[in-house]
Amino acid sequence: MPLPPYRTITPGSLPANEWYQFMVTSVAPRPIAFVSTISAAGEVNLSPYSFFNVFSASPPILIFSATTRARDNSPKDTLLNVREVAECVINIANYPLVEQLSLTSTEYPRGVNEFAKAGFTEVASDKVRPPRAAECPAAYECVIEQIVPLGNTGGAGNLVICRVVQAHFHETLLNDNGIGLNPHKLEAVARLGGDYYCRVGPQSLLEVPRPNRHQGIGFDQLPAHVRHSDLLTGNNLGRLANVEAAALPSAADVQAFHHEPLVAYTLSKYHGDPAEQRRQLMLLVKQYLEEGLVQEAWKVLLLADK
Ligand SMILES: Cc1cc2nc3c(=O)[nH]c(=O)nc-3n(C[C@H](O)[C@H](O)[C@H](O)COP(=O)(O)O)c2cc1C
């Protein structure tokens, strides 16, 4: 298949707001840090930041970036607060909270408490001064390790490096073994460009088996006609290439699979038309792959190869 044409851009060659649009619409979806902070005077603030991620589990480090306001290069309240009191809570919101979360991004004057404005419940933290939001499924109490200014013009980021000192998770959302959150229950929410968010639900969740310690054979070891098949997608090929050489079906397994009803039917129905027979077998490979039956897919592939 022909590769799509590229738009190539050198940063600085576009107006800043257009460049920003390319970045936030392509680096997406982004998780959202829902950050509570406190000023030296004790004023509480709560605001969303999607320039955010986890950068280390041990030590436990989360990072977000508060840009200065593009219009006048002024710092946001969150940044002012963490400069005064080097602590924060990074709350994690989910889909049921997304409209309230969005409301907290309103540019209220400094000192206005967005917990009150957006209907969140303040709970005292164990180890830091800013409170956490009780409604949020996860909350990380953090001390600020470092604030790194990334530029000095309007819109420049300020990297806030946070070390987690305590964490809280809603019990009802834990996995059955009590470790980690269950993605089917969490209804995670993330930010894209513009006004777009996405919600993780049954339609958007998928499982991709990790290579972990095994070494899949790789694309280059797939038979050429498979690699260049116009029936199989890159995802189909990726799943086939993730199988270890030692785990490929044996010749005896492949032979026995001739009797599998779907295979036997396809072989006999298209007996007189080898090209169509191969196409139908490839469709069967695809069907097995999409049902997660990788061994079965490989058996059909190997018998089609004969
Ligand atoms: C979902 C979402 C994500 C946001 N992410 C960022 C971000 O990563 N960095 C940033 O500077 N502003 C971000 N904003 C905008 C700030 O939340 C907004 O400027 C807010 O008024 C800042 O509040 P504060 O001045 O109380 O800190 C985001 C807004 C929303 C709704």
Coordinates of N, CA, C and O in Angstrom, one line a residue, residues 87-178:
E87 N 4.2 21.9 47.1 CA 3.5 20.7 47.3 C 2.2 20.7 46.4 O 1.8 21.8 46.0
C88 N 1.7 19.6 46.0 CA 0.5 19.5 45.3 C -0.2 18.2 45.4 O 0.5 17.2 45.9
V89 N -1.4 18.1 45.1 CA -2.1 16.8 44.9 C -2.4 16.6 43.4 O -3.1 17.5 42.9
I90 N -2.0 15.6 42.8 CA -2.4 15.3 41.4 C -3.6 14.3 41.5 O -3.4 13.1 41.8
N91 N -4.8 14.8 41.4 CA -6.0 14.0 41.4 C -6.2 13.5 39.9 O -5.8 14.1 39.0
I92 N -6.7 12.3 39.8 CA -7.1 11.8 38.5 C -8.6 11.7 38.4 O -9.2 11.0 39.2
A93 N -9.1 12.4 37.4 CA -10.6 12.4 37.2 C -11.0 11.3 36.3 O -10.1 10.8 35.6
N94 N -12.2 11.0 36.2 CA -12.7 10.0 35.2 C -13.9 10.6 34.5 O -14.3 11.7 34.8
Y95 N -14.5 9.8 33.6 CA -15.6 10.3 32.8 C -16.7 11.0 33.5 O -17.2 12.1 33.2
P96 N -17.2 10.4 34.6 CA -18.3 11.1 35.3 C -18.0 12.5 35.9 O -18.9 13.2 36.2
L97 N -16.7 12.8 35.9 CA -16.3 14.1 36.4 C -15.9 15.1 35.4 O -15.5 16.2 35.7
V98 N -16.0 14.8 34.1 CA -15.2 15.5 33.1 C -15.8 17.0 32.9 O -15.1 17.9 32.7
E99 N -17.1 17.1 33.0 CA -17.7 18.5 32.9 C -17.3 19.4 34.0 O -17.0 20.5 33.9
Q100 N -17.3 18.8 35.2 CA -16.8 19.6 36.4 C -15.4 19.9 36.3 O -15.0 21.0 36.7
L101 N -14.6 18.9 35.8 CA -13.1 19.2 35.6 C -12.9 20.4 34.7 O -12.2 21.3 34.9
S102 N -13.7 20.3 33.6 CA -13.5 21.4 32.6 C -13.9 22.8 33.2 O -13.2 23.8 32.9
L103 N -14.9 22.8 34.0 CA -15.3 24.0 34.7 C -14.1 24.6 35.5 O -14.0 25.9 35.6
T104 N -13.3 23.8 36.1 CA -12.2 24.3 36.9 C -11.1 25.0 36.1 O -10.3 25.7 36.7
S105 N -11.2 24.9 34.7 CA -10.2 25.5 33.9 C -10.6 27.0 33.6 O -9.8 27.7 33.0
T106 N -11.7 27.4 34.1 CA -12.1 28.8 34.0 C -11.1 29.7 34.7 O -10.5 29.3 35.7
E107 N -10.8 30.8 34.0 CA -9.8 31.7 34.6 C -10.4 32.6 35.7 O -10.6 33.8 35.5
Y108 N -10.6 31.9 36.8 CA -11.1 32.7 38.0 C -9.9 33.5 38.6 O -8.8 33.1 38.4
P109 N -10.2 34.6 39.2 CA -9.1 35.4 39.8 C -8.4 34.5 40.9 O -9.0 33.6 41.4
R110 N -7.1 34.8 41.1 CA -6.3 34.1 42.1 C -7.0 34.2 43.4 O -7.6 35.2 43.8
G111 N -7.1 33.1 44.1 CA -7.7 33.0 45.4 C -9.1 32.4 45.4 O -9.6 32.0 46.4
V112 N -9.7 32.3 44.1 CA -11.0 31.7 44.0 C -10.8 30.2 44.1 O -9.9 29.6 43.4
N113 N -11.5 29.5 44.9 CA -11.3 28.0 45.1 C -12.2 27.3 44.1 O -13.4 27.2 44.3
E114 N -11.6 26.6 43.2 CA -12.3 25.8 42.2 C -13.0 24.6 42.7 O -13.8 24.0 42.1
F115 N -12.6 24.1 43.9 CA -13.3 23.0 44.5 C -14.8 23.4 44.7 O -15.7 22.7 44.4
A116 N -14.9 24.7 45.2 CA -16.3 25.2 45.5 C -17.0 25.5 44.2 O -18.1 25.2 44.0
K117 N -16.3 26.1 43.2 CA -16.9 26.5 42.0 C -17.4 25.4 41.1 O -18.4 25.5 40.4
A118 N -16.7 24.2 41.2 CA -17.0 23.1 40.4 C -17.6 21.9 41.1 O -17.8 20.8 40.6
G119 N -17.9 22.1 42.4 CA -18.6 21.1 43.2 C -17.8 19.9 43.6 O -18.3 18.8 43.6
F120 N -16.5 20.1 43.9 CA -15.7 19.0 44.4 C -15.5 19.1 45.9 O -15.6 20.2 46.5
T121 N -15.3 17.9 46.5 CA -15.3 17.9 48.0 C -13.8 17.8 48.4 O -13.1 16.9 48.0
E122 N -13.4 18.8 49.3 CA -12.0 18.8 49.8 C -11.9 17.8 50.9 O -12.7 17.7 51.8
V123 N -10.8 17.0 50.8 CA -10.4 16.1 51.9 C -9.0 16.4 52.2 O -8.1 16.6 51.4
A124 N -8.8 16.6 53.5 CA -7.4 16.9 54.0 C -6.4 15.8 53.5 O -6.7 14.6 53.7
S125 N -5.3 16.2 53.0 CA -4.2 15.2 52.6 C -3.5 14.7 53.9 O -3.6 15.4 54.9
D126 N -2.8 13.6 53.8 CA -2.1 13.0 54.9 C -0.8 13.8 55.1 O -0.3 14.0 56.2
K127 N -0.1 14.1 54.0 CA 1.3 14.5 54.1 C 1.6 15.8 53.5 O 2.8 16.3 53.6
V128 N 0.7 16.4 52.7 CA 0.9 17.7 52.1 C -0.2 18.7 52.5 O -1.3 18.2 52.9
R129 N 0.0 20.0 52.3 CA -1.0 21.0 52.7 C -2.2 21.0 51.7 O -3.3 21.2 52.2
P130 N -2.0 21.0 50.4 CA -3.2 21.1 49.5 C -4.1 19.9 49.7 O -3.6 18.7 49.9
P131 N -5.4 20.1 49.7 CA -6.4 19.0 49.9 C -6.5 18.2 48.6 O -6.1 18.7 47.5
R132 N -7.1 17.0 48.7 CA -7.4 16.2 47.5 C -8.9 16.3 47.2 O -9.7 16.7 48.1
A133 N -9.3 15.8 46.0 CA -10.7 15.9 45.6 C -11.3 14.5 45.9 O -10.9 13.5 45.2
A134 N -12.3 14.4 46.8 CA -12.8 13.1 47.2 C -13.4 12.3 46.0 O -13.4 11.1 46.0
E135 N -14.0 13.0 45.1 CA -14.7 12.4 44.0 C -13.8 11.7 43.0 O -14.2 10.8 42.2
C136 N -12.5 12.1 43.0 CA -11.5 11.5 42.0 C -11.1 10.1 42.4 O -10.8 9.8 43.5
P137 N -11.1 9.2 41.4 CA -10.7 7.8 41.7 C -9.3 7.6 42.2 O -9.0 6.6 42.8
A138 N -8.4 8.5 41.8 CA -7.0 8.4 42.3 C -6.5 9.8 42.7 O -6.9 10.8 42.1
A139 N -5.7 9.8 43.7 CA -5.1 11.1 44.1 C -3.7 10.8 44.6 O -3.4 10.0 45.5
Y140 N -2.7 11.6 44.1 CA -1.3 11.5 44.5 C -0.9 12.7 45.2 O -0.8 13.8 44.7
E141 N -0.5 12.5 46.5 CA 0.0 13.6 47.3 C 1.5 13.7 46.9 O 2.2 12.7 46.9
C142 N 1.9 14.9 46.5 CA 3.3 15.1 46.0 C 4.0 16.3 46.6 O 3.4 17.3 47.0
V143 N 5.4 16.1 46.7 CA 6.2 17.3 47.0 C 6.9 17.6 45.7 O 7.2 16.8 44.8
I144 N 7.1 18.9 45.5 CA 7.7 19.4 44.2 C 9.2 19.3 44.3 O 9.8 19.9 45.2
E145 N 9.8 18.5 43.4 CA 11.2 18.4 43.4 C 11.9 19.5 42.7 O 13.0 20.0 43.1
Q146 N 11.3 20.0 41.6 CA 11.9 21.0 40.8 C 10.9 21.6 39.9 O 9.9 21.0 39.4
I147 N 11.1 22.9 39.6 CA 10.3 23.6 38.6 C 11.2 24.1 37.5 O 12.2 24.9 37.8
V148 N 11.1 23.6 36.3 CA 12.0 23.9 35.2 C 11.3 24.8 34.2 O 10.5 24.3 33.4
P149 N 11.7 26.1 34.1 CA 11.1 27.0 33.1 C 11.7 26.5 31.7 O 12.9 26.3 31.6
L150 N 10.8 26.4 30.7 CA 11.2 25.9 29.4 C 11.4 27.0 28.4 O 11.8 26.7 27.3
G151 N 11.1 28.2 28.8 CA 11.3 29.3 27.9 C 10.8 30.6 28.6 O 10.5 30.6 29.7
N152 N 10.9 31.7 27.8 CA 10.4 33.0 28.5 C 9.5 33.8 27.7 O 9.2 35.0 28.0
T153 N 8.9 33.2 26.7 CA 7.8 33.9 25.9 C 6.5 33.3 26.3 O 6.4 32.3 26.9
G154 N 5.4 34.1 25.9 CA 4.0 33.6 26.2 C 3.8 32.2 25.7 O 4.1 31.9 24.6
G155 N 3.2 31.4 26.6 CA 2.9 30.0 26.2 C 4.0 29.0 26.5 O 3.9 27.8 26.3
A156 N 5.2 29.5 27.1 CA 6.3 28.6 27.4 C 5.9 27.7 28.6 O 5.2 28.2 29.5
G157 N 6.3 26.5 28.6 CA 6.0 25.6 29.6 C 6.9 25.7 30.8 O 8.0 26.3 30.8
N158 N 6.4 25.3 32.0 CA 7.1 25.2 33.2 C 6.9 23.8 33.7 O 5.8 23.4 34.1
L159 N 8.0 23.0 33.6 CA 7.9 21.6 34.0 C 7.9 21.5 35.5 O 8.8 22.0 36.1
V160 N 6.9 20.9 36.0 CA 6.8 20.8 37.5 C 7.0 19.3 37.8 O 6.2 18.4 37.4
I161 N 8.2 19.0 38.4 CA 8.5 17.6 38.7 C 8.1 17.3 40.1 O 8.5 17.9 41.1
C162 N 7.2 16.3 40.2 CA 6.6 16.0 41.5 C 6.9 14.6 42.0 O 6.9 13.6 41.2
R163 N 7.3 14.5 43.3 CA 7.5 13.2 43.9 C 6.4 12.8 44.8 O 6.0 13.5 45.6
V164 N 5.8 11.6 44.5 CA 4.6 11.1 45.2 C 5.0 10.7 46.6 O 6.0 9.9 46.8
V165 N 4.3 11.2 47.6 CA 4.6 10.8 49.0 C 3.5 10.0 49.6 O 3.6 9.3 50.7
Q166 N 2.3 10.0 49.0 CA 1.2 9.2 49.5 C 0.2 9.1 48.3 O 0.1 10.1 47.5
A167 N -0.6 8.0 48.2 CA -1.5 7.9 47.1 C -2.8 7.3 47.7 O -2.8 6.5 48.6
H168 N -3.9 7.6 47.0 CA -5.2 7.1 47.4 C -6.0 6.6 46.2 O -6.0 7.3 45.1
F169 N -6.7 5.5 46.3 CA -7.4 4.9 45.1 C -8.8 4.5 45.6 O -8.9 3.9 46.7
H170 N -9.8 4.7 44.8 CA -11.1 4.3 45.2 C -11.1 2.7 45.2 O -10.9 2.1 44.2
E171 N -11.5 2.2 46.4 CA -11.5 0.7 46.5 C -12.4 0.0 45.5 O -12.0 -1.1 45.0
T172 N -13.5 0.6 45.1 CA -14.5 0.0 44.2 C -13.9 -0.2 42.8 O -14.5 -0.9 42.0
L173 N -12.8 0.5 42.5 CA -12.3 0.5 41.1 C -11.1 -0.4 41.0 O -10.5 -0.6 39.9
L174 N -10.7 -1.1 42.1 CA -9.5 -1.9 42.1 C -9.7 -3.2 41.3 O -10.9 -3.6 41.2
N175 N -8.7 -3.7 40.7 CA -8.7 -5.0 40.1 C -9.1 -6.1 41.1 O -8.9 -5.9 42.3
D176 N -9.6 -7.2 40.7 CA -10.0 -8.3 41.6 C -8.9 -8.7 42.6 O -9.2 -9.1 43.7
N177 N -7.6 -8.7 42.1 CA -6.5 -9.1 43.0 C -6.1 -7.9 43.9 O -5.1 -8.1 44.7
G178 N -6.8 -6.8 43.8 CA -6.5 -5.7 44.7 C -5.3 -4.8 44.3 O -4.9 -3.9 45.0

